[in-house]
Coordinates of C-alpha atoms and ligand atoms in Angstrom, one line a residue:
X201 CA 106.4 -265.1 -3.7
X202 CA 107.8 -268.3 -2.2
X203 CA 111.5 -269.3 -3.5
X204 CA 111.0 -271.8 -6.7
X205 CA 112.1 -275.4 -5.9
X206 CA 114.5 -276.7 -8.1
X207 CA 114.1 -277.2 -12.0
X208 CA 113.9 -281.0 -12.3
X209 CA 114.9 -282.1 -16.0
X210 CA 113.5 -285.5 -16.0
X211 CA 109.9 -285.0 -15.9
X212 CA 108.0 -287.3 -17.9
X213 CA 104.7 -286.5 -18.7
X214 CA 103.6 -290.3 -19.9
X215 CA 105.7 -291.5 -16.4
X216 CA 104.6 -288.6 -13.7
X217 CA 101.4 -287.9 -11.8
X218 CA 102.1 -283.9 -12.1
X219 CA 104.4 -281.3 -13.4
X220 CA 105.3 -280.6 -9.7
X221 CA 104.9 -277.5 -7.6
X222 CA 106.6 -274.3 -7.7
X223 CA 109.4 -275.7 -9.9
X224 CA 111.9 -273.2 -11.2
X225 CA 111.7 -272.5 -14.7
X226 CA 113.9 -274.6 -17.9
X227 CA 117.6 -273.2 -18.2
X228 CA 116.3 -271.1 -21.0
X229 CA 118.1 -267.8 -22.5
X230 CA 114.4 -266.6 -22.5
X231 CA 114.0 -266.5 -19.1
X232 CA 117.4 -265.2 -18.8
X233 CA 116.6 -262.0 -21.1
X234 CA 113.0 -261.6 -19.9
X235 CA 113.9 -260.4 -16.6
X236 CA 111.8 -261.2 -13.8
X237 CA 108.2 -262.2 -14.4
X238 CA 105.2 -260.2 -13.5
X239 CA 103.2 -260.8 -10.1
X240 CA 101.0 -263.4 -10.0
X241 CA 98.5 -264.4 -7.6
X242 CA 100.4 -266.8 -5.4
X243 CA 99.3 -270.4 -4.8
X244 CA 96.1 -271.4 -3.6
X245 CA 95.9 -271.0 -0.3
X246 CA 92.2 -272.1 0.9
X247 CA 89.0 -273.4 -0.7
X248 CA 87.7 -271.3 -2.9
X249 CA 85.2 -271.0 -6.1
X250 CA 85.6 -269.1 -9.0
X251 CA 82.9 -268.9 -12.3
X252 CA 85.7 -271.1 -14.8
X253 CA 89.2 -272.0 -14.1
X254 CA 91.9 -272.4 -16.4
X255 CA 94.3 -275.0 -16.1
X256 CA 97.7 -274.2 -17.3
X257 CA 99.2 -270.9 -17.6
X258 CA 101.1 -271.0 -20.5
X259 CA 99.9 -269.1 -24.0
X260 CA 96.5 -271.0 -23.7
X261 CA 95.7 -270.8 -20.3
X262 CA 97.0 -267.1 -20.2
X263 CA 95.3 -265.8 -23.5
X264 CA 92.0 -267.6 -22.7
X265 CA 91.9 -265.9 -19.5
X266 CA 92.7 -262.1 -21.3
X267 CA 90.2 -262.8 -24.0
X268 CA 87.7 -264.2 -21.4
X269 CA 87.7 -261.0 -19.3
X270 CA 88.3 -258.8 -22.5
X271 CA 85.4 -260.0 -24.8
X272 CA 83.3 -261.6 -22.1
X273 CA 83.4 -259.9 -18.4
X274 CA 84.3 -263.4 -17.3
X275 CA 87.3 -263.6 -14.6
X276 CA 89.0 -266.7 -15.0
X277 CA 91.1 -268.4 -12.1
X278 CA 94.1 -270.0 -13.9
X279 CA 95.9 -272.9 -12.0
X280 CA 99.4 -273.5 -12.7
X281 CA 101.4 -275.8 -11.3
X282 CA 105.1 -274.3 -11.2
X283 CA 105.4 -270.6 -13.0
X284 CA 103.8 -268.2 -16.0
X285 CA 104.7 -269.9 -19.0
X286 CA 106.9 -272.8 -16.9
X287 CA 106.2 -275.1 -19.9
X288 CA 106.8 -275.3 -23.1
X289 CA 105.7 -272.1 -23.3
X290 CA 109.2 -270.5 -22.4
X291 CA 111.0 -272.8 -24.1
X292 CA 110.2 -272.6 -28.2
X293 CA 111.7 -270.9 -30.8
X294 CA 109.4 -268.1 -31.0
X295 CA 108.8 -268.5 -34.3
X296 CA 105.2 -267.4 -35.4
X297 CA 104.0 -269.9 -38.0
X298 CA 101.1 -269.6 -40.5
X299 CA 100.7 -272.9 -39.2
X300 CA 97.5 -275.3 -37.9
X301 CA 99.0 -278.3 -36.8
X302 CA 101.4 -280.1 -38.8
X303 CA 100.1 -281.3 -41.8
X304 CA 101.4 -279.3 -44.9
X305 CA 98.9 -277.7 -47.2
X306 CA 98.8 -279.8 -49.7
X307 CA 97.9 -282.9 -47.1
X308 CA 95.2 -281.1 -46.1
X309 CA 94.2 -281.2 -50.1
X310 CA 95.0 -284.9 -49.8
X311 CA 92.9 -285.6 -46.5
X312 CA 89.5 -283.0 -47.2
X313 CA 89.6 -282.0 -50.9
X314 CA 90.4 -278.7 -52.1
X315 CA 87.5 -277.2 -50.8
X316 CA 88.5 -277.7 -47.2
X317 CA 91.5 -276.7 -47.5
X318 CA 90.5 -273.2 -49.1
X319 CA 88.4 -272.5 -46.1
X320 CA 91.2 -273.8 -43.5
X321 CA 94.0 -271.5 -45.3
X322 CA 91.3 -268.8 -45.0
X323 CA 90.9 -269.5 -41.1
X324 CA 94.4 -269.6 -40.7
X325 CA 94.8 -266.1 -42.1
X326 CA 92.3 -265.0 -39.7
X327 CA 93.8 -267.0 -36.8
X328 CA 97.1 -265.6 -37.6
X329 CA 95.9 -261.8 -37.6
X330 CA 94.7 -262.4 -33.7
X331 CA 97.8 -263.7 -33.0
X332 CA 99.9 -260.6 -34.8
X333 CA 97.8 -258.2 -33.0
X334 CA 98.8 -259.8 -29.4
X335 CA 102.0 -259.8 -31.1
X336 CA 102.7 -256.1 -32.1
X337 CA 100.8 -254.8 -29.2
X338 CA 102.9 -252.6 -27.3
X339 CA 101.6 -253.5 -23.9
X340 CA 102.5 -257.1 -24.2
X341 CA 105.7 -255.9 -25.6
X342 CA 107.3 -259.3 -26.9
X343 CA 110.0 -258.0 -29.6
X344 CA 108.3 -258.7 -33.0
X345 CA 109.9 -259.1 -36.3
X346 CA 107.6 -259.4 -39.0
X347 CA 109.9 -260.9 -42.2
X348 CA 107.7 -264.2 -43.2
X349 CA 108.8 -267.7 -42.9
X350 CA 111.7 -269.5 -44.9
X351 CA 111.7 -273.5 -45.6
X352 CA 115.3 -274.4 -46.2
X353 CA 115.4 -277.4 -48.4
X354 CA 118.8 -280.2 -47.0
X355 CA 118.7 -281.9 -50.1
X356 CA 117.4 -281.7 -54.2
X357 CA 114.7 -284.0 -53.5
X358 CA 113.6 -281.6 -50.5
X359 CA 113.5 -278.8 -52.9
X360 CA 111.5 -280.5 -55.5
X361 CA 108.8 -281.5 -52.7
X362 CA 108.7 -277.3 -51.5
X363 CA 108.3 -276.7 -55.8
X364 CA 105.0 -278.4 -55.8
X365 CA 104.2 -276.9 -52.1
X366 CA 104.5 -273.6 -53.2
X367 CA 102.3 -274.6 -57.0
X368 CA 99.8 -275.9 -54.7
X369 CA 99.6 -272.3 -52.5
X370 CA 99.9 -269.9 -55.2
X371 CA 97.3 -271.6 -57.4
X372 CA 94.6 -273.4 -55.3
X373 CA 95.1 -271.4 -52.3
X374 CA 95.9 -268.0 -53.7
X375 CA 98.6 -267.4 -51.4
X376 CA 101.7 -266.3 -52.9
X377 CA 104.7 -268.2 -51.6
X378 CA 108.0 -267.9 -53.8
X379 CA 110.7 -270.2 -54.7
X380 CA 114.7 -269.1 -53.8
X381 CA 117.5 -270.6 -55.2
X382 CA 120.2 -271.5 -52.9
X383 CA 122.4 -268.4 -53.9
X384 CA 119.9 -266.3 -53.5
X385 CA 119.1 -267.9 -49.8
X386 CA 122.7 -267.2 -49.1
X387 CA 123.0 -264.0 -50.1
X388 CA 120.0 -262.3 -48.7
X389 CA 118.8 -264.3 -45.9
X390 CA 120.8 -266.8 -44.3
X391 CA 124.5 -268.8 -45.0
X392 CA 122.9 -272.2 -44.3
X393 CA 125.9 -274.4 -46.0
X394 CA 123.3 -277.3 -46.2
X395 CA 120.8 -275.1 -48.3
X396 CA 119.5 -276.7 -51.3
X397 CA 116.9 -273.8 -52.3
X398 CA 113.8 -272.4 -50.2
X399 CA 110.6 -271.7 -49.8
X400 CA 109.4 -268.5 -49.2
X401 CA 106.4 -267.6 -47.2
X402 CA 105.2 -263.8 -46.6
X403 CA 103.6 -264.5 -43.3
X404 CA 105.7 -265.2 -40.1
X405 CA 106.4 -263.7 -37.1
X406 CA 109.1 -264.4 -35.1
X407 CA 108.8 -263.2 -30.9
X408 CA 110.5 -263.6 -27.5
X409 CA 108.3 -266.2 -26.2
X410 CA 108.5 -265.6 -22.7
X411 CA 107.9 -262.0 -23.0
X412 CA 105.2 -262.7 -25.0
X413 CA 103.3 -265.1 -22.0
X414 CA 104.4 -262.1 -19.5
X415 CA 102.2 -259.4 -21.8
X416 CA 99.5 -262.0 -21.9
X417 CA 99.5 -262.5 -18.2
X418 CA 100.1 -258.9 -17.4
X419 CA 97.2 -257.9 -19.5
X420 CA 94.6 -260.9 -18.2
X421 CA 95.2 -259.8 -14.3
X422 CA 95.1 -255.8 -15.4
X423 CA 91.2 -257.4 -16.6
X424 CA 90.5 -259.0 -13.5
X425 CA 92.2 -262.5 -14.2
X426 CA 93.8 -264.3 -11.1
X427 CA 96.9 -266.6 -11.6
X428 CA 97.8 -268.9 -9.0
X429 CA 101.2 -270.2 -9.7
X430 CA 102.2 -273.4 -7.5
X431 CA 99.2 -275.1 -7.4
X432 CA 99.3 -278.4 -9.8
X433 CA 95.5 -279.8 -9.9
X434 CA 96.0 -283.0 -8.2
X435 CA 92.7 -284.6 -8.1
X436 CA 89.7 -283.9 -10.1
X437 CA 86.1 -285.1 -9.1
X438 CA 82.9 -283.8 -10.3
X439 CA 79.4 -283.8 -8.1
X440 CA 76.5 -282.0 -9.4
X441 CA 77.8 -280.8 -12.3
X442 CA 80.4 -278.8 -10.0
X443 CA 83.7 -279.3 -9.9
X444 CA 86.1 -279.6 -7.5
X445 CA 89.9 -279.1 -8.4
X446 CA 92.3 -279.9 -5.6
X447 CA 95.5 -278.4 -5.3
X448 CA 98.2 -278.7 -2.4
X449 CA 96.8 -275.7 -1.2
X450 CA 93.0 -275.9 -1.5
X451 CA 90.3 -277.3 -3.5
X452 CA 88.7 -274.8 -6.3
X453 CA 85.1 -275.5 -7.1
X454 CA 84.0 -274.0 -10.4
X455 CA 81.2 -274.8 -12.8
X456 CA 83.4 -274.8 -15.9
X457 CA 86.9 -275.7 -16.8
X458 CA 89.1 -275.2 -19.9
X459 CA 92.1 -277.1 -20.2
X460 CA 95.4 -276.1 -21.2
X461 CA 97.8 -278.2 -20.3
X462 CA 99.1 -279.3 -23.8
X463 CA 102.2 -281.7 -24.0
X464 CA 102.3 -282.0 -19.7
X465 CA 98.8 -283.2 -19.7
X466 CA 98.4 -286.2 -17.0
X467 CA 96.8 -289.2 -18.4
X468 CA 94.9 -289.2 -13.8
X469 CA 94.0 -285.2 -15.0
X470 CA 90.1 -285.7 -16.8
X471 CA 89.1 -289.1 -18.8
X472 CA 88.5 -286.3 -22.1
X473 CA 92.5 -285.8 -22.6
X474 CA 93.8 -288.7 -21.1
X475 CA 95.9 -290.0 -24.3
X476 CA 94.6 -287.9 -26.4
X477 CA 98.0 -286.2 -27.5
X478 CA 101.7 -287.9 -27.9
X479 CA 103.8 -286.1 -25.6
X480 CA 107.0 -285.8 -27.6
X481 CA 110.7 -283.5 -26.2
X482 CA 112.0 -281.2 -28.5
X483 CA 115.1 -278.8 -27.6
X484 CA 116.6 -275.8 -28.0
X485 CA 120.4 -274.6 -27.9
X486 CA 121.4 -270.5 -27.7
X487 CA 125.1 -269.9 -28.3
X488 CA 126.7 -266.9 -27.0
X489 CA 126.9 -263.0 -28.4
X490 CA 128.3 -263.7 -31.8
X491 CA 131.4 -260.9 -33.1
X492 CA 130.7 -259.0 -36.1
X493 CA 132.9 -261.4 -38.1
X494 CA 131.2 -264.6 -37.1
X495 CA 128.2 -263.2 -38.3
X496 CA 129.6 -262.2 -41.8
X497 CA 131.0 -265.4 -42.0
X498 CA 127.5 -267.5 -41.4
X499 CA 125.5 -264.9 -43.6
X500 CA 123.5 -264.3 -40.8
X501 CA 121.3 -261.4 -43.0
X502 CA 117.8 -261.7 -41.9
X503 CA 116.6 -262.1 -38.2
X504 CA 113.3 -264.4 -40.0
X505 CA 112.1 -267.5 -38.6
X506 CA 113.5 -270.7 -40.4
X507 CA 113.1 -274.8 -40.6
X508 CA 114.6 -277.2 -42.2
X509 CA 112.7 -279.9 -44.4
X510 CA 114.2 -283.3 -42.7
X511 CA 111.8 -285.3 -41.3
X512 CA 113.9 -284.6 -37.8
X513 CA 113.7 -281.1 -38.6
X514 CA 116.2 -278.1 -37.3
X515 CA 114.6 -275.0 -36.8
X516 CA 116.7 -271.7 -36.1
X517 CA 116.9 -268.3 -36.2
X518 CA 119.4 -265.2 -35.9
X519 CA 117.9 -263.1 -33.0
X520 CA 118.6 -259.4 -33.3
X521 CA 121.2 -259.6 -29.8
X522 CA 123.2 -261.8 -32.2
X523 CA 123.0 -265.2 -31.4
X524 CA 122.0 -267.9 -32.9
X525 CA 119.1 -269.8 -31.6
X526 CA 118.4 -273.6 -32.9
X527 CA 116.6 -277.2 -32.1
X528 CA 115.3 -280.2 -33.3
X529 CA 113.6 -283.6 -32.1
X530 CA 115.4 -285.1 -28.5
X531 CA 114.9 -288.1 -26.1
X532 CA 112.4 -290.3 -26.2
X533 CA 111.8 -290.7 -22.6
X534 CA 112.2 -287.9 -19.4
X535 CA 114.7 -290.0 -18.2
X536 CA 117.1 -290.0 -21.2
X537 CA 116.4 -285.8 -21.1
X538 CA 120.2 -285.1 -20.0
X539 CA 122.0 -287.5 -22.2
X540 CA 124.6 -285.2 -23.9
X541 CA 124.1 -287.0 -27.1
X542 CA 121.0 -284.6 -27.7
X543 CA 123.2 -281.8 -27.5
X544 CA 126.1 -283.6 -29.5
X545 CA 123.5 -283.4 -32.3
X546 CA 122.4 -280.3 -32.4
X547 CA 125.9 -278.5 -31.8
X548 CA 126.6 -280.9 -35.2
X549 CA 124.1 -279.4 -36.7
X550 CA 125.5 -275.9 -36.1
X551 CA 128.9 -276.9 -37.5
X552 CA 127.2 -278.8 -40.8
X553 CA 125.1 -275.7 -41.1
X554 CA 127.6 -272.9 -39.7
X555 CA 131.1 -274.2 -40.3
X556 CA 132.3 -270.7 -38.7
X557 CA 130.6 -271.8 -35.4
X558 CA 131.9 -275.6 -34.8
X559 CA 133.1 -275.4 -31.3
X560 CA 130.8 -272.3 -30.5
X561 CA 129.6 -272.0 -26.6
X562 CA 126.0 -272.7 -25.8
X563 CA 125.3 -271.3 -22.7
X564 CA 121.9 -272.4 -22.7
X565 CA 120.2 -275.8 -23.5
X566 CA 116.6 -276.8 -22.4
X567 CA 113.7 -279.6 -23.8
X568 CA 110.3 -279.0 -23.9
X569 CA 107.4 -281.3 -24.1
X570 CA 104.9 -280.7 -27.3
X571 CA 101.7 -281.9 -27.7
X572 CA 101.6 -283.9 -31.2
X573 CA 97.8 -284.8 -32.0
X574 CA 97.7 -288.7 -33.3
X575 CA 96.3 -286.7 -36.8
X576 CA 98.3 -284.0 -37.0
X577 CA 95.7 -281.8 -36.3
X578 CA 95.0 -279.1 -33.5
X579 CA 91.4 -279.1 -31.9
X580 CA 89.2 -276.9 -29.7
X581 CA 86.2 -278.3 -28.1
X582 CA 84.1 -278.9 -25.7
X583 CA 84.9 -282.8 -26.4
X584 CA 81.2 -283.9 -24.4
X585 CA 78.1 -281.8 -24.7
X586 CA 77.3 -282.9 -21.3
X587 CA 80.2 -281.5 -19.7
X588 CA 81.6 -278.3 -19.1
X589 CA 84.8 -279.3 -20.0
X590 CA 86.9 -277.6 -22.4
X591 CA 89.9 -278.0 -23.9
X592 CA 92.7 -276.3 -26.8
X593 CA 95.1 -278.8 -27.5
X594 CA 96.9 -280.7 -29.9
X595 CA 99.3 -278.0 -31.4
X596 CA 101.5 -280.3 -32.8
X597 CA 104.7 -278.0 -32.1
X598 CA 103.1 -275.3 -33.7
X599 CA 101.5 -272.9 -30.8
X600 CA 103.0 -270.1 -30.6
X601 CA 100.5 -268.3 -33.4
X602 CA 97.6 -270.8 -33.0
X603 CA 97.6 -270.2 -29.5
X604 CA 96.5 -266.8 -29.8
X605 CA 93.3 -267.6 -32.2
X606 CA 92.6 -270.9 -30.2
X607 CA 92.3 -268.8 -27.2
X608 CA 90.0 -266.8 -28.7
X609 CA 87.8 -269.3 -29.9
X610 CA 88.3 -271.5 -26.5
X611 CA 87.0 -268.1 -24.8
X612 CA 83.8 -268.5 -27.2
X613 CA 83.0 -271.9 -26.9
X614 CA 83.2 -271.2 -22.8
X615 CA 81.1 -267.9 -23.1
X616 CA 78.7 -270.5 -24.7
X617 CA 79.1 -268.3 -27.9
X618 CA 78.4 -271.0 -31.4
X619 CA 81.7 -271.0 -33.7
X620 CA 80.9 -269.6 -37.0
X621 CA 82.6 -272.4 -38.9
X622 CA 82.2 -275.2 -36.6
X623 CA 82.4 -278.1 -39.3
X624 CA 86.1 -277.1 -39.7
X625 CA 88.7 -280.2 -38.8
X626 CA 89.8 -278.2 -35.9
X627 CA 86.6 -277.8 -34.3
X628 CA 84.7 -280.9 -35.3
X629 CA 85.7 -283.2 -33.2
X630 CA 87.5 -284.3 -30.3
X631 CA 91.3 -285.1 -30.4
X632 CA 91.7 -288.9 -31.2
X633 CA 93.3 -291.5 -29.5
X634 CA 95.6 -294.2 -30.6
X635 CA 94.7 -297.6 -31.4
X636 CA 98.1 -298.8 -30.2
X637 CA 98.4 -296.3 -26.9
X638 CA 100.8 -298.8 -25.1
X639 CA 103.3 -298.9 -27.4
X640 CA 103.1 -295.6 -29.4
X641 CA 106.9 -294.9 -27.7
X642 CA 108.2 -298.4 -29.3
X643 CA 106.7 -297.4 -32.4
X644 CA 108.7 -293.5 -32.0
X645 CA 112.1 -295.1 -31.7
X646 CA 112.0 -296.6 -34.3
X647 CA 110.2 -294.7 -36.3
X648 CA 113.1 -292.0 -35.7
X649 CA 115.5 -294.4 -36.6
X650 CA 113.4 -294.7 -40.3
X651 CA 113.9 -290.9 -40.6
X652 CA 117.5 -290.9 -39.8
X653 CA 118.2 -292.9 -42.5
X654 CA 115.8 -291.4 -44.7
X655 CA 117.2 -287.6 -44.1
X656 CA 120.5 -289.1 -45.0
X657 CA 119.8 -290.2 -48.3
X658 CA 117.0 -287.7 -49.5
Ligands
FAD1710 C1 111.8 -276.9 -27.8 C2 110.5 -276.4 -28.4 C3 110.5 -275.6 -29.5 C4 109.3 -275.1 -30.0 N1 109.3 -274.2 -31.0 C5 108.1 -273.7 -31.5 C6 108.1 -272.6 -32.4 O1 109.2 -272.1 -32.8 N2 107.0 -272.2 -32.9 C7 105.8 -272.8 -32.5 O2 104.7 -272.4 -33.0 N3 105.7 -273.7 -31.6 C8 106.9 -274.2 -31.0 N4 106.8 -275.1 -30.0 C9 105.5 -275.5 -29.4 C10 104.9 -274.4 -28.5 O3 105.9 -274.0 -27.6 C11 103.7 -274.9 -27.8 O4 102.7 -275.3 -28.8 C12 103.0 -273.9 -27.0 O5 103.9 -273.3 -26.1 C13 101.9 -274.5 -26.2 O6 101.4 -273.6 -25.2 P1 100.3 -274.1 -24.2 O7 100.0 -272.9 -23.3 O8 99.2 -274.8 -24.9 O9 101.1 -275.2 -23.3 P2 102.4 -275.1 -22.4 O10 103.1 -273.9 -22.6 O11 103.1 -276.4 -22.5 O12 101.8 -275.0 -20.9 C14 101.1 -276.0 -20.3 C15 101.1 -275.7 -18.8 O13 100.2 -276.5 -18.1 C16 100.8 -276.7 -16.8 N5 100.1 -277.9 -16.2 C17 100.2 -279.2 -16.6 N6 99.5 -280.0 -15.8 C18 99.0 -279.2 -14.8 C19 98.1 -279.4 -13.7 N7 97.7 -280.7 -13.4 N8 97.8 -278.4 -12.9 C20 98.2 -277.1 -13.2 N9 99.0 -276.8 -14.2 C21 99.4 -277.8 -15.0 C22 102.3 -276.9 -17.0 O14 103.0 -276.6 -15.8 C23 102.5 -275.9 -18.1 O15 103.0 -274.6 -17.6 C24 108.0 -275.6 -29.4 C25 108.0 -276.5 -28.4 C26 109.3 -276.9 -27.8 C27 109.3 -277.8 -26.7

């Protein structure tokens, strides 16, 4: 395997032609507890042709290819520029969401009418059910903990909005979420000092990300998969309805593509995706081993997967080695990536949230890029009937569980196998584009700066 060049923090996905090739992967404490990853297949070495190639080894490209040879017979060449699960892939919170997109529940009432909803809660509970399989599969051997999902309200006003969440889901939906007072929150699950109350949701699954892409990728080659890490696509041309992917190394031909390149998608990859998601950083901070008493002293009780409700959300958890793992929102631009203000915040946030652990060493900070769709909403498609170009994108920050059932159905749609419930938001149309594309980063600064001031005061 040739010797990774060196991780470069400032890649921008709006600003740079490619992801680069054979980079080393984000400072993460997942890589750092994964141990080395599985083989791969090398980069690209000559010409060659394969039956569909994947773009993008991360959980999409990876899954696709398992389910692809697992359902299908179909052996899938993924491309990936740097390593298995280089993006952001290795660099989440592992927390396993019962979660399609971003909008809440009761926007989905809001945007489609009840009925909609009903069937898109439905299709999440199926979604989620692939994903905890892959999960709680010994093979791909990711460290599950299967506790639900907590929604920590920072203020009264926050708690009254997760009261009429939680209505909403027990009586429309029929899924039974429960309200926590914030004694209860601290004496059972977690010693947030900030906690105002929370919502309780039965389903959540929280993993080691990075172990979790391994098992995929271990799995997809065991089926006949190949992976060939270090080759970026750099140009993309189609003649004949074939088409020809070149990498540094060669030029794949293949009749079919699916794309999975989520937030580190290049506006030069394929006219269907250019724009078509707001790349946006988010980070993540792991502090050291915590001692016995530290941990009494933050309540750490429960090992569940946890957000907060400001609009610049923390999320966090208590991972069974004892640390504490936590993010939120970062820089606007690649270039602003090392600031240390973006850690400033977050280690603040520890010390509002976890007075015991002001000061505490974090050993390990990294950004990732997500891929926020302009609605909110997650799609998989083949975007133009007359191309066999797929794509599962749009996550929204939430892929670690929707990965796993938009795989699945990515795998169907390029087996050329019809989606049972194909007027659903998710597969009914392409991913949309902004009207005001050129300035959607203007329109980000400051609309974190309306956010700020609004998780202050509410
Ligand atoms: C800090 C952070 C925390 C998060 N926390 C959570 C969480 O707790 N729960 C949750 O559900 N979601 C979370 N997310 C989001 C989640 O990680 C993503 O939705 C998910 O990993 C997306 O997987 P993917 O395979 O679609 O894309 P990625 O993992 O981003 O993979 C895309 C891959 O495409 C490759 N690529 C791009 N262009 C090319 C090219 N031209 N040629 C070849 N390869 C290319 C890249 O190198 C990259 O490896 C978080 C994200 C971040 C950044």
């Amino acid at each position: 395997m040739p010797t990774p060049q060196p991780y470069y923090p400032h890649y921008d996905p709006l600003r740079d032609a490619s992801p680069g090739t054979g980079m080393d992967y984000a400072p993460t404490y997942w890589r750092y507890h994964a141990g080395e990853p599985p083989e791969d297949d090398g980069p690209i070495n000559t010409d060659t042709q394969a039956d569909v190639v994947l773009i993008g080894a991360g959980f999409t490209g990876l899954a696709t290819a398992l389910f692809l040879a697992r359902e299908y017979g179909i052996k899938a060449v993924v491309l990936e520029a740097n390593q298995i699960g280089w993006g952001c892939t290795s660099r989440n919170g592992g927390q396993g969401h019962l979660a399609w997109g971003r909008l809440s529940r009761s926007q989905w009432v809001k945007k489609w009418g009840v009925d909609t909803a009903r069937r898109l809660h439905a299709n999440s509970l199926e979604g989620f059910e692939v994903f905890k399989s892959m999960a709680e599969d010994p093979e791909i051997d990711c460290e599950p903990q299967n506790h639900g999902n907590l929604l920590i309200a920072h203020s009264e006003h926050a708690l009254k909005g997760l009261q009429g969440e939680s209505r909403l889901c027990n009586e429309a939906l029929g899924y039974k979420t429960r309200i926590l007072d914030r004694e209860t929150v601290l004496s059972e699950y977690i010693g947030d000092q900030e906690c105002h109350g929370a919502l309780l949701e039965p389903v959540g699954i929280a993993v080691q990300p990075l172990k979790l892409a391994y098992g995929y990728a271990r799995a997809a080659r065991r089926l006949g998969a190949r992976i060939h890490t270090g080759s970026p696509v750099q140009a993309w041309t189609t003649e004949g309805g074939v088409h020809h992917l070149r990498t540094p190394g060669g030029t794949v031909r293949a009749r079919v593509v699916g794309i999975a390149t989520a937030g580190y998608t290049s506006p030069n990859l394929h006219k269907l995706t250019a724009y078509r998601n707001m790349p946006i950083m988010a980070n993540s901070v792991w502090t050291r081993t915590l001692s016995d008493d530290e941990i009494a002293a933050c309540g750490f009780r429960s090992t569940m997967i946890i957000t907060d409700t400001r609009k610049l959300r923390h999320y966090y958890r208590f991972l069974p080695e004892k640390r504490l793992q936590i993010g939120t929102r970062s820089a606007i631009s690649g270039a602003d990536a090392q600031n240390p203000k973006h850690l400033r915040t977050v280690r603040e946030a520890i010390a509002r949230k976890f007075p015991a652990l002001e000061g505490i060493e974090t050993p390990w900070f990294s950004h990732g890029w997500m891929d926020i769709s302009h609605d909110m909403m997650p799609r998989i498609v083949q975007p133009d009937s007359k191309q066999q170009v797929f794509y599962a994108q749009g996550y929204s920050g939430n892929g670690v569980s929707f990965s796993a059932y938009a795989s699945k159905k990515l795998a169907a749609l390029i087996a050329g196998e019809p989606i049972a419930e194909s007027d659903l938001p998710i597969f009914s149309s392409p991913l949309p584009g902004h009207p005001l594309r050129p300035i959607r980063r203007l329109g980000q600064r400051a609309l974190y700066k309306y956010f700020q001031v609004l998780d202050a005061v509410r």
